[in-house]
Amino acid sequence: QVQLVESGGGVVQPGRSLRLSCAAAGFTFSTYAIHWVRQAPGKGLEWVAVISNDGSNKYYADSVKGRFTISRDNSKNTLYLQINSLRAEDTAVYYCARQKEGAGPWALDIWGQGTMVTVSS
Amino acid sequence: QSALTQPASVSGSPGQSITISCTGTNSDVGGYDYVSWYQQHPGKAPKLIIYDVSNRPSGVSNRFSGSKSGNTASLTISGLQDEDEADYYCTSYRHTSSLAFGGGTKVTVL
């Protein structure tokens, strides 16, 4: 079954760091670009970052540039998001999503169930 | 403030058709045929329903259709059903190698 499963969320104090993971199954992970998208409670979706299939290209939303780092380990079929200097406004459900093959940039056809990050003292 | 502008809410009766607009700029919606639409039910992950302006992924109902004119894209849901009640988001690729989201539209089936 094609799926993405996020983990690593939790309650974290402001200023601390956190690493989210996204485990892929059911498809050839190393051939797909993967994105992170977040959704603050009761708010809309916000694109965070994307990494190419081989990890050579990475792009970030201006709102997270410099604090967030996207990476992947194709040998483990896993995507990561390192979040540093956490702020209250980073509180959100974080989704990983697969970029659709055979479509223009950047349609996201498979999504995980999300992992909740709460930044609070 | 979201990069793309959508109406906050749209409603319709079962069987009717509704259209949701998504307005951007020449740097995103107007500059590329890379608009996608997502459906999100409460507490669930988004689901891709339209990509590249008007293409439907396999398994998505043909009651969903997409189009674009200038800087505005549109999603039409025909034959509205109870299960269509959800939030809908548009996205567009932007020239800065980023992805712009609309603010979302809540669809209510009356």
Short mmCIF file of C-alpha atoms in Angstrom, two decimals:
data_model
loop_
_atom_site.label_atom_id
_atom_site.label_comp_id
_atom_site.label_asym_id
_atom_site.label_seq_id
_atom_site.Cartn_x
_atom_site.Cartn_y
_atom_site.Cartn_z
CA GLN A 1 0.00 0.00 0.00
CA VAL A 2 1.34 3.38 -0.98
CA GLN A 3 1.67 5.47 2.14
CA LEU A 4 3.57 8.12 4.02
CA VAL A 5 3.71 8.09 7.81
CA GLU A 6 4.93 11.10 9.77
CA SER A 7 6.32 11.01 13.29
CA GLY A 8 8.33 13.13 15.70
CA GLY A 9 5.78 15.74 16.67
CA GLY A 10 5.03 16.77 20.22
CA VAL A 11 5.04 19.66 22.67
CA VAL A 12 8.25 21.66 22.54
CA GLN A 13 9.40 24.81 24.30
CA PRO A 14 10.06 27.96 22.27
CA GLY A 15 13.64 28.15 21.05
CA ARG A 16 14.17 24.40 21.09
CA SER A 17 14.67 22.10 18.10
CA LEU A 18 12.74 19.18 16.71
CA ARG A 19 13.20 16.68 13.90
CA LEU A 20 10.21 15.29 12.08
CA SER A 21 10.35 12.09 10.07
CA CYS A 22 8.25 10.76 7.20
CA ALA A 23 8.50 7.06 6.38
CA ALA A 24 7.50 5.96 2.90
CA ALA A 25 6.16 2.57 1.86
CA GLY A 26 4.66 0.94 -1.18
CA PHE A 27 6.52 2.92 -3.85
CA THR A 28 10.05 3.62 -5.03
CA PHE A 29 10.85 6.46 -2.67
CA SER A 30 14.10 7.42 -4.39
CA THR A 31 12.32 8.42 -7.61
CA TYR A 32 9.99 11.03 -6.10
CA ALA A 33 10.36 14.57 -4.86
CA ILE A 34 8.70 15.01 -1.46
CA HIS A 35 7.24 18.10 0.21
CA TRP A 36 6.40 19.28 3.71
CA VAL A 37 3.15 21.21 4.17
CA ARG A 38 1.81 22.49 7.48
CA GLN A 39 -1.55 23.57 8.84
CA ALA A 40 -1.94 25.68 11.96
CA PRO A 41 -4.98 24.84 14.11
CA GLY A 42 -8.13 26.07 12.40
CA LYS A 43 -6.13 27.63 9.56
CA GLY A 44 -5.32 26.86 5.95
CA LEU A 45 -2.52 24.88 4.38
CA GLU A 46 0.95 26.38 4.05
CA TRP A 47 3.73 24.96 1.88
CA VAL A 48 6.99 24.55 3.79
CA ALA A 49 9.66 22.90 1.65
CA VAL A 50 10.48 20.40 -1.09
CA ILE A 51 13.42 18.13 -1.78
CA SER A 52 14.22 16.50 -5.11
CA ASN A 53 14.34 12.74 -5.48
CA ASP A 54 18.10 12.55 -4.99
CA GLY A 55 18.32 15.33 -2.40
CA SER A 56 20.33 17.63 -4.63
CA ASN A 57 17.73 20.38 -4.83
CA LYS A 58 15.87 21.91 -1.91
CA TYR A 59 13.49 24.86 -1.81
CA TYR A 60 11.88 26.55 1.17
CA ALA A 61 9.07 28.96 1.95
CA ASP A 62 10.37 32.38 2.93
CA SER A 63 8.69 32.01 6.32
CA VAL A 64 10.95 29.08 7.30
CA LYS A 65 14.13 29.76 5.39
CA GLY A 66 17.16 29.61 7.65
CA ARG A 67 15.43 27.70 10.46
CA PHE A 68 14.09 24.61 8.69
CA THR A 69 16.16 22.00 6.88
CA ILE A 70 14.68 19.31 4.68
CA SER A 71 16.67 16.15 4.02
CA ARG A 72 16.17 12.53 3.04
CA ASP A 73 17.78 9.12 3.36
CA ASN A 74 16.79 7.06 0.35
CA SER A 75 18.39 3.94 1.85
CA LYS A 76 15.85 4.21 4.70
CA ASN A 77 12.93 5.48 2.59
CA THR A 78 12.66 8.37 5.00
CA LEU A 79 12.25 12.14 4.73
CA TYR A 80 13.19 14.54 7.50
CA LEU A 81 12.43 18.08 8.58
CA GLN A 82 14.79 19.67 11.09
CA ILE A 83 13.17 22.63 12.81
CA ASN A 84 15.35 24.95 14.86
CA SER A 85 14.55 27.93 17.08
CA LEU A 86 10.91 26.91 17.33
CA ARG A 87 8.35 29.71 17.62
CA ALA A 88 4.72 29.73 18.68
CA GLU A 89 3.72 30.32 15.05
CA ASP A 90 5.29 26.98 14.09
CA THR A 91 2.48 25.23 15.96
CA ALA A 92 0.75 23.14 13.30
CA VAL A 93 0.07 19.74 11.87
CA TYR A 94 2.97 18.89 9.58
CA TYR A 95 2.22 16.74 6.53
CA CYS A 96 4.64 15.14 4.13
CA ALA A 97 3.36 14.72 0.60
CA ARG A 98 4.61 13.03 -2.54
CA GLN A 99 4.95 14.98 -5.75
CA LYS A 100 2.89 13.39 -8.49
CA GLU A 101 4.79 11.73 -11.28
CA GLY A 102 3.89 12.81 -14.80
CA ALA A 103 2.37 16.10 -13.70
CA GLY A 104 3.64 19.64 -13.74
CA PRO A 105 5.15 21.18 -10.64
CA TRP A 106 3.99 20.65 -7.96
CA ALA A 107 0.92 18.46 -7.64
CA LEU A 108 0.91 16.38 -4.44
CA ASP A 109 -0.83 13.05 -4.87
CA ILE A 110 -0.05 11.10 -1.68
CA TRP A 111 -0.22 12.66 1.79
CA GLY A 112 0.60 11.34 5.22
CA GLN A 113 -1.79 11.62 8.15
CA GLY A 114 0.25 14.43 9.71
CA THR A 115 2.13 14.93 12.96
CA MET A 116 1.23 17.70 15.41
CA VAL A 117 3.86 20.11 16.65
CA THR A 118 2.91 22.36 19.56
CA VAL A 119 5.30 25.09 20.62
CA SER A 120 4.52 26.14 24.16
CA SER A 121 6.32 26.90 27.39
CA GLN B 1 -2.66 36.62 4.09
CA SER B 2 -2.56 33.80 1.56
CA ALA B 3 -0.77 34.13 -1.74
CA LEU B 4 -3.85 33.05 -3.70
CA THR B 5 -7.33 34.43 -3.04
CA GLN B 6 -10.32 32.14 -2.60
CA PRO B 7 -13.81 32.90 -1.29
CA ALA B 8 -14.14 31.88 2.35
CA SER B 9 -17.31 29.92 1.75
CA VAL B 10 -19.57 28.64 -1.00
CA SER B 11 -22.82 26.75 -0.59
CA GLY B 12 -25.27 24.90 -2.73
CA SER B 13 -28.13 22.44 -2.62
CA PRO B 14 -27.75 18.77 -3.52
CA GLY B 15 -27.65 18.32 -7.27
CA GLN B 16 -26.63 21.89 -7.98
CA SER B 17 -23.31 23.06 -9.40
CA ILE B 18 -20.96 25.40 -7.58
CA THR B 19 -17.76 27.12 -8.64
CA ILE B 20 -14.83 28.15 -6.46
CA SER B 21 -12.44 30.79 -7.75
CA CYS B 22 -8.72 31.09 -7.07
CA THR B 23 -7.07 34.38 -8.01
CA GLY B 24 -3.33 34.91 -8.21
CA THR B 25 -0.92 36.91 -10.32
CA ASN B 26 1.18 36.62 -13.46
CA SER B 27 3.89 35.07 -11.29
CA ASP B 28 1.81 32.06 -10.35
CA VAL B 29 -1.70 31.22 -11.65
CA GLY B 30 -1.41 33.39 -14.75
CA GLY B 31 2.11 32.36 -15.59
CA TYR B 32 1.85 28.57 -15.47
CA ASP B 33 -0.69 25.84 -16.16
CA TYR B 34 0.24 24.25 -12.83
CA VAL B 35 -2.83 24.83 -10.70
CA SER B 36 -3.98 22.03 -8.43
CA TRP B 37 -7.02 21.64 -6.21
CA TYR B 38 -7.31 19.70 -2.95
CA GLN B 39 -10.28 18.53 -0.91
CA GLN B 40 -9.91 18.26 2.86
CA HIS B 41 -12.49 16.80 5.21
CA PRO B 42 -12.26 17.72 8.91
CA GLY B 43 -9.41 15.96 10.67
CA LYS B 44 -8.19 14.35 7.46
CA ALA B 45 -5.27 14.89 5.13
CA PRO B 46 -5.85 16.79 1.88
CA LYS B 47 -6.71 14.84 -1.25
CA LEU B 48 -5.63 15.85 -4.75
CA ILE B 49 -8.68 16.25 -7.01
CA ILE B 50 -7.38 18.37 -9.91
CA TYR B 51 -3.85 18.95 -11.22
CA ASP B 52 -2.38 20.93 -14.11
CA VAL B 53 -5.51 23.13 -14.18
CA SER B 54 -7.99 20.56 -15.45
CA ASN B 55 -6.69 17.01 -15.05
CA ARG B 56 -8.29 14.56 -12.66
CA PRO B 57 -6.25 11.86 -10.92
CA SER B 58 -7.43 8.32 -11.33
CA GLY B 59 -10.39 7.59 -9.08
CA VAL B 60 -11.59 11.16 -8.70
CA SER B 61 -15.18 11.75 -9.67
CA ASN B 62 -15.83 13.48 -13.00
CA ARG B 63 -18.17 15.81 -11.11
CA PHE B 64 -15.02 17.79 -10.33
CA SER B 65 -13.61 19.95 -13.11
CA GLY B 66 -11.05 22.72 -13.32
CA SER B 67 -10.34 25.62 -15.62
CA LYS B 68 -8.31 28.80 -15.83
CA SER B 69 -8.62 32.22 -17.40
CA GLY B 70 -5.84 34.72 -16.95
CA ASN B 71 -4.87 34.99 -13.31
CA THR B 72 -7.95 33.16 -12.04
CA ALA B 73 -8.47 29.42 -11.80
CA SER B 74 -11.78 27.77 -11.01
CA LEU B 75 -13.01 24.51 -9.58
CA THR B 76 -16.54 23.42 -10.45
CA ILE B 77 -18.39 20.74 -8.57
CA SER B 78 -21.43 19.54 -10.46
CA GLY B 79 -24.25 17.41 -9.06
CA LEU B 80 -23.35 18.48 -5.52
CA GLN B 81 -23.52 15.66 -2.98
CA ASP B 82 -23.46 15.58 0.82
CA GLU B 83 -19.97 14.04 0.74
CA ASP B 84 -18.64 17.10 -1.10
CA GLU B 85 -18.99 19.17 2.06
CA ALA B 86 -15.35 19.94 2.89
CA ASP B 87 -12.63 22.56 2.61
CA TYR B 88 -11.09 23.11 -0.81
CA TYR B 89 -7.66 24.59 -1.50
CA CYS B 90 -6.05 25.72 -4.71
CA THR B 91 -2.30 25.78 -5.27
CA SER B 92 -0.05 27.13 -7.98
CA TYR B 93 3.59 26.81 -8.77
CA ARG B 94 5.34 30.18 -8.45
CA HIS B 95 8.28 31.56 -10.40
CA THR B 96 10.37 31.60 -7.21
CA SER B 97 10.36 27.76 -7.13
CA SER B 98 7.77 27.70 -4.42
CA LEU B 99 4.18 26.59 -4.02
CA ALA B 100 1.43 29.06 -3.29
CA PHE B 101 -1.72 27.97 -1.49
CA GLY B 102 -5.08 29.64 -1.46
CA GLY B 103 -6.68 30.43 1.86
CA GLY B 104 -9.26 27.70 1.44
CA THR B 105 -12.99 27.61 0.74
CA LYS B 106 -15.52 25.89 2.95
CA VAL B 107 -18.18 24.21 0.86
CA THR B 108 -21.52 23.68 2.56
CA VAL B 109 -24.23 21.44 1.14
CA LEU B 110 -27.55 22.93 2.16
#
